[in-house]
Amino acid sequence: MADSDDYLIFTPDDVDLARSPLRGAIEEPTYVLGAFNPGFARLSNGNLLMMVRVAEALRDPVRDGCVRAIRWTPEGYHLDRHPLDTVDMTDPRQFSLRQGAYRMLALTSLSWLLPVELSPDARRIESVHYDRAVTPVTSYQEYGVEDARITHIDGVWYMTTCSVSAERHCTTLHMSTNGLDYNLKGIVLDHQNKDMILFEGKIGGLFMALTRPLGELYFAYPEASPFAGGPSINLAQSPDALHWKPLDRPGIRARKGSLSAAKVGGGTQPVLTDGGWLMLYHGVEPREQVGVYRTFWALLDRDDPTVILRLEDQMPLIEANPVLTAAIAHQMYLPTPVVFSTGLVDAGDSYIVASGEADLACRITHLLKSLFA
């Protein structure tokens, strides 16, 4: 779009799999399905940190009539086997098991988080911190750690992640006093509550966060309602960032006729501006199996963020750009255009936005602040 500056900063080829946490545990060759959806924050030294999701997959997942999935265990990483005649493999990101009373999924990759330090203007990689990678360490993370979001509040970096396992698909919290070394504090939201992002500042002395609970079904709005049913953005507050109470009023809901009518979810951490809390979020247009993901924006009241002052869900702020991924087009695996913005930092007259492009690579977008006037 106009008034923006876009480029890929980190791609699958930039990951050194010789330093992967899976090396030594799995002898079979793997590859990077995607290096994407980075948490994003500024460090005390002025540099920027991307916490990149590395989705690492088996090069040859099918063998002897079975598809195999990687799973963490206390004894190391293990390969589970699922007979081909019991699974549906039409989605390249996952496969579903046909038997059982409930819909059951397994992943084609296991995700871990790689800290990548950038220059203050996000145009140069300064360091890749393999020694500080965030990896599965407990049973509720047996299928990986995904989609970090980082918020800096009062000298502490709070990082939420999705932890995936057969036990639960939950939101977990890590904390850091330097932005690079994170300690796992445990589960903060239970099953299938995704895209949790803390506001960059407290409201009335309390932490505030966007949440996005998922479910097997949703109830219909009245015919005259402007809203479309489905996944939406809610809010929650906490005295300590560990114990959360959902707010009674809803947050941002998908609207009928918009480009995000399928579902909406949190994107970047909300930051306080003169006009209120600025947040970038993703909206999905139904198309094929995955849908088209775009980035939109909203402005929330500074004292009561359930009050939406402005909602821009018709004209996308950021869209997938095939020009950016032309050089790595042979690695593309999604059938629809996807951009998934996951972090925002202040850069004076502009904002720097980090996104996942095509579930494949990390994209940086520079946006003038005048766009949000």
CSV table of C-alpha atoms in Angstrom, one decimal:
chain,number,residue,atom,x,y,z
A,1,MET,CA,0.0,0.0,0.0
A,2,ALA,CA,1.0,3.6,-0.2
A,3,ASP,CA,3.3,5.2,2.4
A,4,SER,CA,4.8,1.9,3.3
A,5,ASP,CA,8.1,0.2,2.9
A,6,ASP,CA,8.1,-3.6,2.7
A,7,TYR,CA,10.7,-6.4,2.6
A,8,LEU,CA,11.4,-9.9,3.8
A,9,ILE,CA,14.0,-9.9,6.6
A,10,PHE,CA,14.2,-13.6,7.5
A,11,THR,CA,13.4,-16.7,5.5
A,12,PRO,CA,13.6,-20.5,5.9
A,13,ASP,CA,17.0,-20.5,4.2
A,14,ASP,CA,18.3,-18.3,7.0
A,15,VAL,CA,17.7,-21.0,9.7
A,16,ASP,CA,20.8,-23.1,10.4
A,17,LEU,CA,19.2,-26.5,11.1
A,18,ALA,CA,22.6,-27.8,12.3
A,19,ARG,CA,21.8,-25.8,15.4
A,20,SER,CA,18.2,-26.9,15.7
A,21,PRO,CA,17.1,-28.3,19.1
A,22,LEU,CA,16.0,-31.4,17.2
A,23,ARG,CA,19.5,-32.3,16.1
A,24,GLY,CA,20.9,-35.3,17.9
A,25,ALA,CA,17.4,-36.4,18.8
A,26,ILE,CA,16.0,-37.1,15.4
A,27,GLU,CA,18.5,-38.5,12.9
A,28,GLU,CA,16.3,-38.2,9.9
A,29,PRO,CA,16.6,-35.1,7.6
A,30,THR,CA,14.3,-32.2,8.3
A,31,TYR,CA,13.6,-28.9,6.6
A,32,VAL,CA,12.1,-25.5,7.6
A,33,LEU,CA,8.5,-25.5,6.5
A,34,GLY,CA,8.3,-21.8,7.6
A,35,ALA,CA,10.2,-19.2,9.6
A,36,PHE,CA,7.4,-16.8,10.3
A,37,ASN,CA,4.9,-15.0,12.7
A,38,PRO,CA,7.6,-13.3,14.8
A,39,GLY,CA,6.9,-11.7,18.2
A,40,PHE,CA,8.5,-8.2,18.0
A,41,ALA,CA,9.9,-5.8,20.5
A,42,ARG,CA,12.6,-3.2,21.1
A,43,LEU,CA,15.5,-4.2,23.4
A,44,SER,CA,17.2,-1.9,25.9
A,45,ASN,CA,20.2,-1.5,23.5
A,46,GLY,CA,17.9,0.0,20.9
A,47,ASN,CA,18.0,-3.1,18.6
A,48,LEU,CA,14.9,-5.0,17.7
A,49,LEU,CA,14.0,-8.6,18.6
A,50,MET,CA,12.0,-10.9,16.4
A,51,MET,CA,11.0,-14.2,18.2
A,52,VAL,CA,10.6,-16.2,15.0
A,53,ARG,CA,8.4,-19.3,14.9
A,54,VAL,CA,10.5,-22.1,13.2
A,55,ALA,CA,8.2,-24.9,11.9
A,56,GLU,CA,10.5,-27.8,11.4
A,57,ALA,CA,9.2,-30.8,9.4
A,58,LEU,CA,10.4,-34.2,8.3
A,59,ARG,CA,11.8,-34.2,4.7
A,60,ASP,CA,10.2,-37.6,4.2
A,61,PRO,CA,7.2,-37.8,6.5
A,62,VAL,CA,5.6,-40.9,4.8
A,63,ARG,CA,7.3,-44.2,5.2
A,64,ASP,CA,6.0,-47.8,5.3
A,65,GLY,CA,2.4,-46.9,4.8
A,66,CYS,CA,2.4,-44.4,7.7
A,67,VAL,CA,2.7,-40.6,8.0
A,68,ARG,CA,4.9,-39.6,10.9
A,69,ALA,CA,4.7,-36.6,13.3
A,70,ILE,CA,7.3,-35.2,15.6
A,71,ARG,CA,6.5,-35.1,19.4
A,72,TRP,CA,8.6,-33.9,22.3
A,73,THR,CA,8.9,-36.2,25.3
A,74,PRO,CA,11.0,-35.8,28.5
A,75,GLU,CA,13.4,-38.4,27.0
A,76,GLY,CA,13.7,-36.5,23.7
A,77,TYR,CA,11.9,-36.1,20.4
A,78,HIS,CA,9.9,-39.0,19.1
A,79,LEU,CA,8.3,-39.9,15.8
A,80,ASP,CA,4.6,-41.0,16.0
A,81,ARG,CA,3.2,-43.2,13.2
A,82,HIS,CA,-0.3,-42.9,11.8
A,83,PRO,CA,-1.4,-45.3,9.0
A,84,LEU,CA,-2.2,-43.5,5.8
A,85,ASP,CA,-5.7,-45.0,5.5
A,86,THR,CA,-6.6,-43.4,8.8
A,87,VAL,CA,-5.7,-39.7,8.0
A,88,ASP,CA,-6.6,-36.8,5.7
A,89,MET,CA,-3.6,-35.0,4.4
A,90,THR,CA,-5.2,-32.3,2.3
A,91,ASP,CA,-3.9,-29.4,4.5
A,92,PRO,CA,-0.1,-29.1,4.2
A,93,ARG,CA,0.1,-27.7,7.8
A,94,GLN,CA,-1.6,-30.6,9.5
A,95,PHE,CA,-3.4,-33.9,9.0
A,96,SER,CA,-6.7,-35.0,10.6
A,97,LEU,CA,-7.4,-38.5,12.0
A,98,ARG,CA,-10.5,-40.0,10.6
A,99,GLN,CA,-11.4,-42.3,13.6
A,100,GLY,CA,-12.8,-41.2,16.9
A,101,ALA,CA,-15.8,-39.2,18.1
A,102,TYR,CA,-14.0,-35.8,17.9
A,103,ARG,CA,-12.0,-34.0,15.2
A,104,MET,CA,-8.4,-34.9,15.9
A,105,LEU,CA,-5.4,-33.2,14.3
A,106,ALA,CA,-1.7,-33.9,14.1
A,107,LEU,CA,0.9,-31.4,12.8
A,108,THR,CA,3.2,-31.9,9.9
A,109,SER,CA,5.9,-29.9,11.8
A,110,LEU,CA,7.0,-29.1,15.3
A,111,SER,CA,7.5,-25.4,16.1
A,112,TRP,CA,10.2,-23.7,18.3
A,113,LEU,CA,11.1,-20.1,18.7
A,114,LEU,CA,14.3,-18.5,17.5
A,115,PRO,CA,15.4,-15.0,18.8
A,116,VAL,CA,16.7,-12.9,15.8
A,117,GLU,CA,18.2,-9.5,16.8
A,118,LEU,CA,17.8,-6.7,14.2
A,119,SER,CA,19.3,-3.3,13.8
A,120,PRO,CA,17.2,-0.4,15.3
A,121,ASP,CA,15.7,0.3,11.9
A,122,ALA,CA,14.9,-3.4,11.3
A,123,ARG,CA,16.9,-3.4,8.0
A,124,ARG,CA,19.8,-5.7,9.1
A,125,ILE,CA,20.2,-8.9,11.1
A,126,GLU,CA,22.6,-8.3,13.9
A,127,SER,CA,22.6,-11.7,15.6
A,128,VAL,CA,20.7,-15.0,15.6
A,129,HIS,CA,20.6,-16.4,19.2
A,130,TYR,CA,20.3,-20.1,18.9
A,131,ASP,CA,21.5,-20.5,22.4
A,132,ARG,CA,18.4,-18.6,23.6
A,133,ALA,CA,15.8,-20.6,21.6
A,134,VAL,CA,12.5,-21.3,23.3
A,135,THR,CA,11.7,-25.0,22.9
A,136,PRO,CA,9.2,-27.5,24.3
A,137,VAL,CA,10.0,-28.4,27.9
A,138,THR,CA,6.8,-29.9,29.3
A,139,SER,CA,4.0,-32.2,28.3
A,140,TYR,CA,1.5,-29.4,27.3
A,141,GLN,CA,4.1,-28.4,24.7
A,142,GLU,CA,4.7,-31.8,23.2
A,143,TYR,CA,3.7,-30.7,19.6
A,144,GLY,CA,5.5,-27.3,19.8
A,145,VAL,CA,5.5,-23.7,20.8
A,146,GLU,CA,3.9,-21.3,18.4
A,147,ASP,CA,3.3,-17.6,17.5
A,148,ALA,CA,5.0,-15.5,20.1
A,149,ARG,CA,3.7,-12.0,20.9
A,150,ILE,CA,5.9,-9.7,23.0
A,151,THR,CA,4.9,-6.7,25.1
A,152,HIS,CA,7.3,-4.5,27.1
A,153,ILE,CA,5.7,-3.1,30.3
A,154,ASP,CA,7.6,-1.3,33.1
A,155,GLY,CA,11.0,-2.9,32.3
A,156,VAL,CA,9.7,-6.4,31.8
A,157,TRP,CA,9.1,-8.2,28.5
A,158,TYR,CA,6.0,-10.4,28.6
A,159,MET,CA,5.8,-13.1,25.8
A,160,THR,CA,2.6,-15.1,25.2
A,161,THR,CA,2.8,-18.2,23.1
A,162,CYS,CA,0.5,-21.0,21.9
A,163,SER,CA,1.5,-24.4,23.4
A,164,VAL,CA,0.2,-27.4,21.6
A,165,SER,CA,-0.3,-30.9,22.9
A,166,ALA,CA,-2.8,-33.7,23.1
A,167,GLU,CA,-3.5,-32.5,26.7
A,168,ARG,CA,-4.6,-29.0,25.6
A,169,HIS,CA,-4.1,-26.2,23.1
A,170,CYS,CA,-3.4,-23.4,25.5
A,171,THR,CA,-1.8,-20.0,25.9
A,172,THR,CA,1.4,-19.8,27.9
A,173,LEU,CA,3.3,-16.9,29.4
A,174,HIS,CA,7.1,-16.3,29.4
A,175,MET,CA,8.8,-13.4,31.1
A,176,SER,CA,12.2,-11.7,30.6
A,177,THR,CA,14.1,-8.8,32.3
A,178,ASN,CA,16.3,-8.3,29.2
A,179,GLY,CA,14.1,-9.2,26.3
A,180,LEU,CA,16.3,-12.1,25.2
A,181,ASP,CA,16.2,-14.7,28.0
A,182,TYR,CA,12.7,-15.9,28.7
A,183,ASN,CA,11.4,-18.0,31.7
A,184,LEU,CA,8.2,-20.0,31.3
A,185,LYS,CA,5.6,-19.1,33.9
A,186,GLY,CA,3.0,-21.6,32.8
A,187,ILE,CA,-0.5,-21.7,31.3
A,188,VAL,CA,-2.5,-18.5,31.6
A,189,LEU,CA,-5.5,-19.3,29.3
A,190,ASP,CA,-6.8,-22.8,28.8
A,191,HIS,CA,-7.9,-24.8,25.8
A,192,GLN,CA,-8.0,-23.1,22.3
A,193,ASN,CA,-7.7,-19.5,23.3
A,194,LYS,CA,-5.3,-18.1,20.8
A,195,ASP,CA,-3.7,-14.7,19.8
A,196,MET,CA,-3.4,-13.4,23.3
A,197,ILE,CA,-1.5,-10.1,23.3
A,198,LEU,CA,-0.9,-7.8,26.3
A,199,PHE,CA,-1.5,-4.1,25.9
A,200,GLU,CA,1.8,-2.1,26.1
A,201,GLY,CA,0.8,-0.4,29.3
A,202,LYS,CA,-1.7,-0.9,32.2
A,203,ILE,CA,-5.2,0.5,32.4
A,204,GLY,CA,-6.3,1.5,35.9
A,205,GLY,CA,-3.3,-0.4,37.4
A,206,LEU,CA,-4.3,-3.7,35.7
A,207,PHE,CA,-2.8,-5.6,32.8
A,208,MET,CA,-5.1,-5.7,29.8
A,209,ALA,CA,-4.9,-8.3,26.9
A,210,LEU,CA,-6.6,-9.2,23.7
A,211,THR,CA,-7.8,-12.8,23.5
A,212,ARG,CA,-9.5,-15.0,20.9
A,213,PRO,CA,-11.3,-18.0,22.2
A,214,LEU,CA,-12.2,-20.8,19.7
A,215,GLY,CA,-14.9,-23.4,19.8
A,216,GLU,CA,-16.6,-26.1,17.8
A,217,LEU,CA,-19.7,-24.1,17.2
A,218,TYR,CA,-20.9,-20.5,17.4
A,219,PHE,CA,-24.4,-19.1,17.8
A,220,ALA,CA,-26.1,-17.0,15.1
A,221,TYR,CA,-26.6,-13.2,15.3
A,222,PRO,CA,-30.1,-11.9,14.5
A,223,GLU,CA,-30.6,-11.2,10.8
A,224,ALA,CA,-30.5,-7.5,11.3
A,225,SER,CA,-27.2,-7.6,13.1
A,226,PRO,CA,-24.1,-6.1,11.4
A,227,PHE,CA,-22.0,-8.9,12.8
A,228,ALA,CA,-21.0,-12.3,11.4
A,229,GLY,CA,-20.8,-15.2,13.8
A,230,GLY,CA,-17.5,-16.9,14.4
A,231,PRO,CA,-14.1,-16.3,16.1
A,232,SER,CA,-13.7,-12.8,17.4
A,233,ILE,CA,-11.4,-10.6,19.6
A,234,ASN,CA,-12.3,-10.4,23.3
A,235,LEU,CA,-10.5,-8.7,26.2
A,236,ALA,CA,-9.4,-9.7,29.6
A,237,GLN,CA,-7.7,-8.0,32.6
A,238,SER,CA,-5.3,-9.2,35.3
A,239,PRO,CA,-3.6,-7.9,38.4
A,240,ASP,CA,-0.4,-9.8,37.8
A,241,ALA,CA,-0.4,-11.0,34.1
A,242,LEU,CA,-0.9,-14.6,35.4
A,243,HIS,CA,-4.6,-14.7,36.5
A,244,TRP,CA,-7.0,-13.3,33.9
A,245,LYS,CA,-10.7,-12.3,34.0
A,246,PRO,CA,-12.5,-11.9,30.7
A,247,LEU,CA,-14.3,-8.6,30.3
A,248,ASP,CA,-18.1,-8.8,30.1
A,249,ARG,CA,-18.4,-6.7,26.9
A,250,PRO,CA,-17.1,-8.0,23.6
A,251,GLY,CA,-14.2,-6.6,21.7
A,252,ILE,CA,-13.9,-6.6,17.9
A,253,ARG,CA,-16.2,-8.9,15.9
A,254,ALA,CA,-16.2,-9.8,12.3
A,255,ARG,CA,-18.8,-7.7,10.3
A,256,LYS,CA,-21.0,-8.9,7.5
A,257,GLY,CA,-19.8,-7.8,4.1
A,258,SER,CA,-16.3,-7.0,5.2
A,259,LEU,CA,-13.1,-8.6,4.0
A,260,SER,CA,-12.8,-10.2,7.4
A,261,ALA,CA,-16.2,-11.8,7.6
A,262,ALA,CA,-14.8,-15.3,8.3
A,263,LYS,CA,-13.0,-14.5,11.5
A,264,VAL,CA,-10.8,-11.9,13.2
A,265,GLY,CA,-8.0,-12.2,15.7
A,266,GLY,CA,-5.3,-10.2,17.4
A,267,GLY,CA,-2.2,-9.2,15.6
A,268,THR,CA,0.2,-6.6,17.2
A,269,GLN,CA,0.4,-5.5,20.8
A,270,PRO,CA,-1.9,-2.4,21.3
A,271,VAL,CA,0.2,0.7,21.8
A,272,LEU,CA,-1.1,4.0,23.4
A,273,THR,CA,-1.3,7.0,21.1
A,274,ASP,CA,-2.8,10.4,21.5
A,275,GLY,CA,-6.1,9.1,20.0
A,276,GLY,CA,-6.3,5.9,22.0
A,277,TRP,CA,-5.0,2.3,21.8
A,278,LEU,CA,-3.8,1.5,18.3
A,279,MET,CA,-4.0,-2.2,17.4
A,280,LEU,CA,-3.4,-4.0,14.2
A,281,TYR,CA,-5.4,-7.3,13.8
A,282,HIS,CA,-5.9,-10.0,11.2
A,283,GLY,CA,-9.2,-10.6,9.4
A,284,VAL,CA,-9.9,-13.6,7.2
A,285,GLU,CA,-11.9,-13.7,4.0
A,286,PRO,CA,-13.4,-17.2,3.2
A,287,ARG,CA,-11.6,-18.8,0.3
A,288,GLU,CA,-10.6,-22.4,-0.3
A,289,GLN,CA,-9.4,-24.3,2.9
A,290,VAL,CA,-7.2,-21.7,4.5
A,291,GLY,CA,-8.8,-18.3,3.6
A,292,VAL,CA,-7.1,-15.0,2.7
A,293,TYR,CA,-5.5,-13.3,5.7
A,294,ARG,CA,-5.1,-9.5,5.7
A,295,THR,CA,-4.1,-6.9,8.4
A,296,PHE,CA,-6.6,-4.2,9.5
A,297,TRP,CA,-6.5,-1.7,12.3
A,298,ALA,CA,-8.6,-0.2,15.1
A,299,LEU,CA,-8.4,2.5,17.7
A,300,LEU,CA,-9.7,1.7,21.2
A,301,ASP,CA,-10.6,4.1,24.0
A,302,ARG,CA,-7.6,4.7,26.4
A,303,ASP,CA,-9.6,4.1,29.5
A,304,ASP,CA,-12.2,1.5,28.3
A,305,PRO,CA,-10.8,-0.5,25.4
A,306,THR,CA,-14.2,-2.2,24.9
A,307,VAL,CA,-15.2,1.1,23.3
A,308,ILE,CA,-14.1,1.1,19.7
A,309,LEU,CA,-13.3,4.6,18.5
A,310,ARG,CA,-12.4,3.6,14.9
A,311,LEU,CA,-12.6,0.3,13.0
A,312,GLU,CA,-11.0,0.0,9.6
A,313,ASP,CA,-12.1,-3.4,8.3
A,314,GLN,CA,-12.9,-2.5,4.7
A,315,MET,CA,-9.5,-1.3,3.3
A,316,PRO,CA,-6.6,-3.6,4.4
A,317,LEU,CA,-3.6,-1.9,6.0
A,318,ILE,CA,-1.2,-4.8,4.9
A,319,GLU,CA,-1.9,-7.5,2.3
A,320,ALA,CA,0.2,-10.5,1.2
A,321,ASN,CA,2.6,-9.4,-1.6
A,322,PRO,CA,3.8,-12.1,-4.0
A,323,VAL,CA,6.6,-9.9,-5.2
A,324,LEU,CA,8.2,-10.3,-1.8
A,325,THR,CA,8.2,-14.1,-1.9
A,326,ALA,CA,9.1,-14.4,-5.6
A,327,ALA,CA,12.6,-15.6,-4.8
A,328,ILE,CA,11.3,-18.3,-2.5
A,329,ALA,CA,8.2,-19.2,-4.5
A,330,HIS,CA,9.3,-22.8,-4.8
A,331,GLN,CA,8.9,-23.1,-1.0
A,332,MET,CA,5.3,-21.8,-0.9
A,333,TYR,CA,2.7,-24.3,0.3
A,334,LEU,CA,-0.5,-22.3,1.1
A,335,PRO,CA,-3.1,-22.0,-1.6
A,336,THR,CA,-4.3,-18.5,-0.6
A,337,PRO,CA,-2.5,-15.2,0.2
A,338,VAL,CA,-1.7,-14.8,3.8
A,339,VAL,CA,-0.1,-12.0,5.9
A,340,PHE,CA,-0.2,-12.3,9.7
A,341,SER,CA,1.0,-9.2,11.6
A,342,THR,CA,2.4,-10.0,15.0
A,343,GLY,CA,4.3,-7.0,16.4
A,344,LEU,CA,4.7,-3.2,16.2
A,345,VAL,CA,7.3,-0.8,17.5
A,346,ASP,CA,7.5,3.0,17.5
A,347,ALA,CA,10.1,4.4,15.2
A,348,GLY,CA,9.5,8.2,15.5
A,349,ASP,CA,7.5,9.3,12.5
A,350,SER,CA,6.6,5.8,11.6
A,351,TYR,CA,5.8,2.4,13.0
A,352,ILE,CA,7.7,-0.8,12.2
A,353,VAL,CA,5.5,-3.8,11.8
A,354,ALA,CA,6.6,-7.4,11.8
A,355,SER,CA,4.5,-10.0,10.1
A,356,GLY,CA,4.5,-13.6,8.9
A,357,GLU,CA,4.3,-13.7,5.1
A,358,ALA,CA,2.6,-16.8,3.6
A,359,ASP,CA,3.3,-18.8,6.8
A,360,LEU,CA,6.8,-18.9,5.3
A,361,ALA,CA,9.0,-15.9,6.1
A,362,CYS,CA,9.3,-12.8,8.3
A,363,ARG,CA,8.2,-9.5,6.7
A,364,ILE,CA,9.0,-6.0,7.8
A,365,THR,CA,6.7,-3.1,6.9
A,366,HIS,CA,7.4,0.6,7.7
A,367,LEU,CA,4.2,2.6,8.1
A,368,LEU,CA,4.0,6.4,8.4
A,369,LYS,CA,2.0,7.5,11.5
A,370,SER,CA,0.0,9.8,9.2
A,371,LEU,CA,-1.8,6.7,8.0
A,372,PHE,CA,-3.7,6.5,11.3
A,373,ALA,CA,-4.7,10.1,11.5
